[in-house]
Short mmCIF file of C-alpha atoms in Angstrom, two decimals:
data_model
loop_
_atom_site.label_atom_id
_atom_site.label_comp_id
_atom_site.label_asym_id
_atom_site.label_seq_id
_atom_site.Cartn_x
_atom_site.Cartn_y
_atom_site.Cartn_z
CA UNK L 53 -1.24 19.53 25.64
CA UNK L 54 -1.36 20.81 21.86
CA UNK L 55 -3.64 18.45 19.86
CA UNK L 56 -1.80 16.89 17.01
CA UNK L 57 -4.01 17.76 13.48
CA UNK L 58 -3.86 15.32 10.61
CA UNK L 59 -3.02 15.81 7.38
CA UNK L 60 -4.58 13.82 4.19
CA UNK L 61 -2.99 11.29 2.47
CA UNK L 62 -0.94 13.42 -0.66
CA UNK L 63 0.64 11.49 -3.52
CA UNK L 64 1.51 13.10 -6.62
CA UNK L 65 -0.32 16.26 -5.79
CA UNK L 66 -3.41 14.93 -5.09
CA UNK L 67 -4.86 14.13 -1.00
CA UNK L 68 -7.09 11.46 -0.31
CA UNK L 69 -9.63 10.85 2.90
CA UNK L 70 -8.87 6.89 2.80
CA UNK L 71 -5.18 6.02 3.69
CA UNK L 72 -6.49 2.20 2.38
CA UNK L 73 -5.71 1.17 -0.95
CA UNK L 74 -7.30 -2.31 -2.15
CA UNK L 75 -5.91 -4.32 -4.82
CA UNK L 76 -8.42 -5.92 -7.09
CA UNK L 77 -7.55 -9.72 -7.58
CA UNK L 78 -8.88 -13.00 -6.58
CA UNK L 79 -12.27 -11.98 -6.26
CA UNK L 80 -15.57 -14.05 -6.71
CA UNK L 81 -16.27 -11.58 -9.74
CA UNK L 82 -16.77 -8.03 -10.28
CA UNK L 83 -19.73 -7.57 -8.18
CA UNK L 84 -18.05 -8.70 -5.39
CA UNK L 85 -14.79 -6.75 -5.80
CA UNK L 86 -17.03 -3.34 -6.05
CA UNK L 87 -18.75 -4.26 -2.46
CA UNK L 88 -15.45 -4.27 -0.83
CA UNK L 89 -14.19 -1.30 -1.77
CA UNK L 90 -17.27 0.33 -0.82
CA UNK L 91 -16.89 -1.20 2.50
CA UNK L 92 -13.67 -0.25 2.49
CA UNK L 93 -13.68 3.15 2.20
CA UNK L 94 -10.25 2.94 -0.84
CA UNK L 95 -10.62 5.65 -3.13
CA UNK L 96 -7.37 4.24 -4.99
CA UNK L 97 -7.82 0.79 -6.66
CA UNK L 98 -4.78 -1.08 -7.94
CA UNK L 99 -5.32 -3.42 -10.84
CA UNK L 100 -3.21 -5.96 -12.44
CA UNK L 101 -3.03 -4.63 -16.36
CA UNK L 102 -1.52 -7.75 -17.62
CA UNK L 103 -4.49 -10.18 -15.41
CA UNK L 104 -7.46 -8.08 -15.62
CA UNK L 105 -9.43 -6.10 -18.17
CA UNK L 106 -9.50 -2.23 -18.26
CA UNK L 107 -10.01 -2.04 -21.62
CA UNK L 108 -7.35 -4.18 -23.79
CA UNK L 109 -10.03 -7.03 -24.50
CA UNK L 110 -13.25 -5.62 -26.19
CA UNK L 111 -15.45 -8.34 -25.65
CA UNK L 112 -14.83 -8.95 -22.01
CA UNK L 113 -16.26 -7.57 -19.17
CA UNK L 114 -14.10 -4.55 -17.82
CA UNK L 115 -13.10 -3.98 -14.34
CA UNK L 116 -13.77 0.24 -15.30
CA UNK L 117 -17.76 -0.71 -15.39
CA UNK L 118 -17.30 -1.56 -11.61
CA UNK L 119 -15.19 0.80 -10.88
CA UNK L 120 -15.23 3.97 -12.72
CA UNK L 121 -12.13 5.97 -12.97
CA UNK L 122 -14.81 8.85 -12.76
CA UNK L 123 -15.28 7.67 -9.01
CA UNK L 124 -11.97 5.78 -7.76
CA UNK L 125 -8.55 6.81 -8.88
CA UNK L 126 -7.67 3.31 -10.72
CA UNK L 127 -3.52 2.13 -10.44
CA UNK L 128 -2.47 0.04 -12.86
CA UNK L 129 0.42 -1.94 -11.35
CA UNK L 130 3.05 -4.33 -13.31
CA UNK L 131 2.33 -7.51 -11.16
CA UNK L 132 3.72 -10.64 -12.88
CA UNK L 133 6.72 -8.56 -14.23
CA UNK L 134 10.08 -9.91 -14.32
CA UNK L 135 12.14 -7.70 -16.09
CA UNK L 136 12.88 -3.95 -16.82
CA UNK L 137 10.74 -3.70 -20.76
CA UNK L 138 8.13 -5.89 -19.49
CA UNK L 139 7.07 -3.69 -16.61
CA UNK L 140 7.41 -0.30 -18.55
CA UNK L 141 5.57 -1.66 -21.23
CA UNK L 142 2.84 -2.99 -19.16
CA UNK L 143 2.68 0.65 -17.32
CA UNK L 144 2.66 2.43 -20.75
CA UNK L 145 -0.38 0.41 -22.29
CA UNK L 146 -2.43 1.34 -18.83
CA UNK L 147 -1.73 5.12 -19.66
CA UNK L 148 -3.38 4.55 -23.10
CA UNK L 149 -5.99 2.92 -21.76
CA UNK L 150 -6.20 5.35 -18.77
CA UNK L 151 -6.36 8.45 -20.73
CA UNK L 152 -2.99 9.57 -20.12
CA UNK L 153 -3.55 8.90 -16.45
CA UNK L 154 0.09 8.79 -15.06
CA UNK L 155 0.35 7.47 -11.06
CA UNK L 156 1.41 3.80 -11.27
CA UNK L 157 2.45 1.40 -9.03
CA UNK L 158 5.74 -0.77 -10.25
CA UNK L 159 6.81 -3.89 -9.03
CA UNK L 160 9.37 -6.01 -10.68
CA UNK L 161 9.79 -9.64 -9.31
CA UNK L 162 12.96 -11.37 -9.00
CA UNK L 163 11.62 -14.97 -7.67
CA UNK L 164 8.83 -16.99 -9.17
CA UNK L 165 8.76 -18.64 -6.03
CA UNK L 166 8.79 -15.91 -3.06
CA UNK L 167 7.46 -12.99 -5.30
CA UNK L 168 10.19 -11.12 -3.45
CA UNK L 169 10.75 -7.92 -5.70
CA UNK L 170 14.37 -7.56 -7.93
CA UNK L 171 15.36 -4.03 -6.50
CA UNK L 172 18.09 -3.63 -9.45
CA UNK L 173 15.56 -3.61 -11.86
CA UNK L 174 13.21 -2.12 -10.35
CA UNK L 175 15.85 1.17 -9.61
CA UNK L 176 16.20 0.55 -13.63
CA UNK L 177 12.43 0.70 -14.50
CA UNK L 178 11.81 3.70 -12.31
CA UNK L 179 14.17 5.70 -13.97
CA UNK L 180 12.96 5.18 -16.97
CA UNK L 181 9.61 5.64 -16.04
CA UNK L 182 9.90 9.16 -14.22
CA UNK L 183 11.70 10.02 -16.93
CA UNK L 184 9.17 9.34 -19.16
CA UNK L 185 6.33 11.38 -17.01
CA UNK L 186 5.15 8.79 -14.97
CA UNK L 187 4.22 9.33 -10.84
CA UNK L 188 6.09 5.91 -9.82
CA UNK L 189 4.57 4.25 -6.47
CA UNK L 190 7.26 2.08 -6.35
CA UNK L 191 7.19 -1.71 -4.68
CA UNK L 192 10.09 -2.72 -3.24
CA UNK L 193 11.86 -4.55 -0.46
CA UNK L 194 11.96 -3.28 3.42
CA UNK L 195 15.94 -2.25 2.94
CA UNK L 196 16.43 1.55 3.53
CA UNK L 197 18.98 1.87 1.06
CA UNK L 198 16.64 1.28 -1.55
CA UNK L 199 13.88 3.01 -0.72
CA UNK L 200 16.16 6.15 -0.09
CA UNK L 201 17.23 5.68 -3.91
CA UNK L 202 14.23 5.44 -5.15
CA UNK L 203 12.90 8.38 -3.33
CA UNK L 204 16.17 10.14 -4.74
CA UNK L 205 14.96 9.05 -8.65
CA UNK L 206 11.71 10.80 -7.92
CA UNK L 207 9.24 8.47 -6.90
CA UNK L 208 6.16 9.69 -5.30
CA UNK L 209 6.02 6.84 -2.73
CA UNK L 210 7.76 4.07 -1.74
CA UNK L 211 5.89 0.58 -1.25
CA UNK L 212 8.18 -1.31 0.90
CA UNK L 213 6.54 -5.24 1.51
CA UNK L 214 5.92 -5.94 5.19
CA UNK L 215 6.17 -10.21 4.25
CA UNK L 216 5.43 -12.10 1.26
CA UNK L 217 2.94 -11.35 -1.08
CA UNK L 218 -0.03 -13.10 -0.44
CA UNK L 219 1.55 -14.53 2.67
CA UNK L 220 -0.24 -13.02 5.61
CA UNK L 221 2.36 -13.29 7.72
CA UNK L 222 2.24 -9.80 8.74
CA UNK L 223 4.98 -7.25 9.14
CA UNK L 224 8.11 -9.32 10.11
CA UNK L 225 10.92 -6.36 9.99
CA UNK L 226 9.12 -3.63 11.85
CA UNK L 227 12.87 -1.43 12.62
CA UNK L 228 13.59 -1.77 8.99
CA UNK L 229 10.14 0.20 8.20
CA UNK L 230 10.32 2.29 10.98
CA UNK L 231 13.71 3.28 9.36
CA UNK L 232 12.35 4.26 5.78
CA UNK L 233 9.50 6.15 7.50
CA UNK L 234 11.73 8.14 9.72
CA UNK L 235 14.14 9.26 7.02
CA UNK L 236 11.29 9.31 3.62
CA UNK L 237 9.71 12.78 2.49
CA UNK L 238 7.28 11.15 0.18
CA UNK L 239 4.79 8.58 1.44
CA UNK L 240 5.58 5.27 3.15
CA UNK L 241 2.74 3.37 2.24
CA UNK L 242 3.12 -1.12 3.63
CA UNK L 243 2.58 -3.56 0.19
CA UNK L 244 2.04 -7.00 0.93
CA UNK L 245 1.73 -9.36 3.82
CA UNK L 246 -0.20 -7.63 5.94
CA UNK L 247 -2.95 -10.66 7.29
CA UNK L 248 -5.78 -9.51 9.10
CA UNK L 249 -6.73 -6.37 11.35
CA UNK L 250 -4.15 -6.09 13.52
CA UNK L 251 -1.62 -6.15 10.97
CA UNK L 252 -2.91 -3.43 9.14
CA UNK L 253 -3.16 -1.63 12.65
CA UNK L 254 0.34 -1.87 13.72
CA UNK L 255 1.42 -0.55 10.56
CA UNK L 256 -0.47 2.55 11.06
CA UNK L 257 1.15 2.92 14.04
CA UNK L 258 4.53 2.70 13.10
CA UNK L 259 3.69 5.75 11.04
CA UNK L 260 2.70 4.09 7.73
CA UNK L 261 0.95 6.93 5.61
CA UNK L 262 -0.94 4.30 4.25
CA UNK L 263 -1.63 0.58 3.10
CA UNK L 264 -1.94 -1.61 -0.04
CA UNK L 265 -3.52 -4.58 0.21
CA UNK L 266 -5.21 -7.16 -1.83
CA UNK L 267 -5.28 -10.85 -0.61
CA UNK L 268 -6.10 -10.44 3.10
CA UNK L 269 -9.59 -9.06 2.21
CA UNK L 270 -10.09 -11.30 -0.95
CA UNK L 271 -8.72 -14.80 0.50
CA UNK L 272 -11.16 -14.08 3.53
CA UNK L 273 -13.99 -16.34 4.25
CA UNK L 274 -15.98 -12.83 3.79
CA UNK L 275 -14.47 -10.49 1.79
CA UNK L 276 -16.98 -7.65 2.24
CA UNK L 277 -17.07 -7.70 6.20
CA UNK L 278 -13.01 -7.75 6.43
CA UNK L 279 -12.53 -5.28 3.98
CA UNK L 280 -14.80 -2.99 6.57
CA UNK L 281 -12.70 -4.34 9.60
CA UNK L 282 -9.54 -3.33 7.45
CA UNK L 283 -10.53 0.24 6.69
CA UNK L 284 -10.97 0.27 10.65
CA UNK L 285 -8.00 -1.07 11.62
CA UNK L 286 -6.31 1.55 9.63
CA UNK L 287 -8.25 4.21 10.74
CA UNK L 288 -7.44 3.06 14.84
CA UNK L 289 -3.78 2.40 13.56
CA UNK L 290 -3.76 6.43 12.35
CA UNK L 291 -4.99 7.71 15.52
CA UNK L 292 -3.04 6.34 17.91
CA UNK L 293 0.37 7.23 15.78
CA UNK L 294 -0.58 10.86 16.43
CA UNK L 295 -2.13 10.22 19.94
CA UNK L 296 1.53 8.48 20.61
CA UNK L 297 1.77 5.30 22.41
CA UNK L 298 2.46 5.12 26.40
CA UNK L 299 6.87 4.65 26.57
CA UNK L 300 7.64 0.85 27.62
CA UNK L 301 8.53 0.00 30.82
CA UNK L 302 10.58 -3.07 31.26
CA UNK L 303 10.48 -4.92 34.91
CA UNK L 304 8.63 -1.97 36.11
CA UNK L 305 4.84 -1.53 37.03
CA UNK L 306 3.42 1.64 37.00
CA UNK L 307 -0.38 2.18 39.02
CA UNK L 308 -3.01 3.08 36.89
CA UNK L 309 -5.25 5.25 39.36
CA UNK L 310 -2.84 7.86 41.91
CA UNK L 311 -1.11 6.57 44.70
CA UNK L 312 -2.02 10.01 46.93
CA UNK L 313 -4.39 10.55 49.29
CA UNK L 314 -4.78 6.63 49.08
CA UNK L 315 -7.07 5.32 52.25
CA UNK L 316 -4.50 3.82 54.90
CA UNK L 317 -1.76 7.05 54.29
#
């Protein structure tokens, strides 16, 4: 039997060991939110542009002194964006800041209440933003449809949400993803919802290239030992995908050990 090879993580051009990406909210402080992504393993680090300092408040602390973009590839993301100007504003401030730096991750919300993302605007803001020279990572819902017109814009990966943000319910639609993996030719990387370990885990195996996640290492009771367990998870999640999973058998038992030469025949 050929052993399968992996290939790194690519987005916009660039590969990456860690196929974890850790958001940087809801942290103790700073200090805190540097130990888990060491644990972690992430070497990309979204951050919230219009929630935490990189730079657009001189007197207060900046996330950059934990996290140097000289070390981590920092992606500012448009969390808490409603509407089209908002969220390309937000983005074009963080490449000022950045340097010029380019890969973003959008998100434009539709719901105050769910968080569940507005896929009209967010088609709308992409446009303008790949237009404009940006490497859109693009947040979006779990329908096909929209992640295939996305891809078609010229995103450089599509973010579809396995459950709520911040709900930890886990992936709850796991045909839909296995849909926009099957048919994607940019990376398929889970946003939101995943919960703990075996969440991240499955998505892996569904062939996930990768996974974003923020509030199931931050809201745990130890932030620093879960983020470990998560960069784990993913790593288990990776290798069975290309090992390939055993087929189901329903109403049928299959023995373990062989059946010839058994003592008795």
């Amino acid at each position: 039997m050929t052993e399968i090879v992996d290939t790194p993580l690519t987005i916009a051009g660039r590969t990456y060991r860690s196929r974890l990406l850790l958001g940087t909210g809801k942290y103790r402080d700073f200090t805190q939110t540097r130990a888990a992504v060491d644990a972690s393993g992430a070497e990309i680090i979204t951050v919230a542009v219009r929630r935490t300092n990189i730079g657009q408040e001189e007197n207060t602390p900046s996330l950059l002194d934990a996290l140097p973009p000289q070390q981590f590839t920092i992606l500012p993301n448009t969390a808490g964006c409603y509407d089209v100007k908002s969220a390309v504003r937000t983005l074009q401030l963080a490449r000022e800041l950045l340097d010029g730096a380019a890969l973003v991750k959008l998100e434009v919300l539709g719901d105050k209440e769910t968080l569940y993302p507005d896929v009209v605007a967010t088609l709308a803001a992409a446009t303008q933003l790949v237009r404009d020279g940006f490497s859109v990572m693009a947040y979006t819902s779990d329908d096909p449809v929209i992640a295939r017109e996305l891809e078609n814009i010229g995103c450089v990966a599509i973010m579809p949400l396995a459950s709520l943000i911040g709900s930890g319910m886990g992936i709850i639609n796991p045909h839909h993803l296995r849909i926009i993996i099957e048919n994607a030719k940019v990376p398929v990387l889970v946003d939101a919802g995943v919960g703990t370990a075996s969440d991240a885990t499955f998505a892996m195996e569904l062939g996930c290239d990768g996974i974003l996640m923020n509030t199931a290492v931050a809201a745990a009771n130890d932030p620093v030992r879960m983020a470990g367990a998560m960069c784990n998870a993913v790593q288990a999640g990776r290798e069975a995908f290309l090992a390939g999973r055993m087929p189901k058998r329903d109403y049928m038992a299959v023995p373990s050990s062989p059946t010839q030469g058994a003592i008795g025949q």
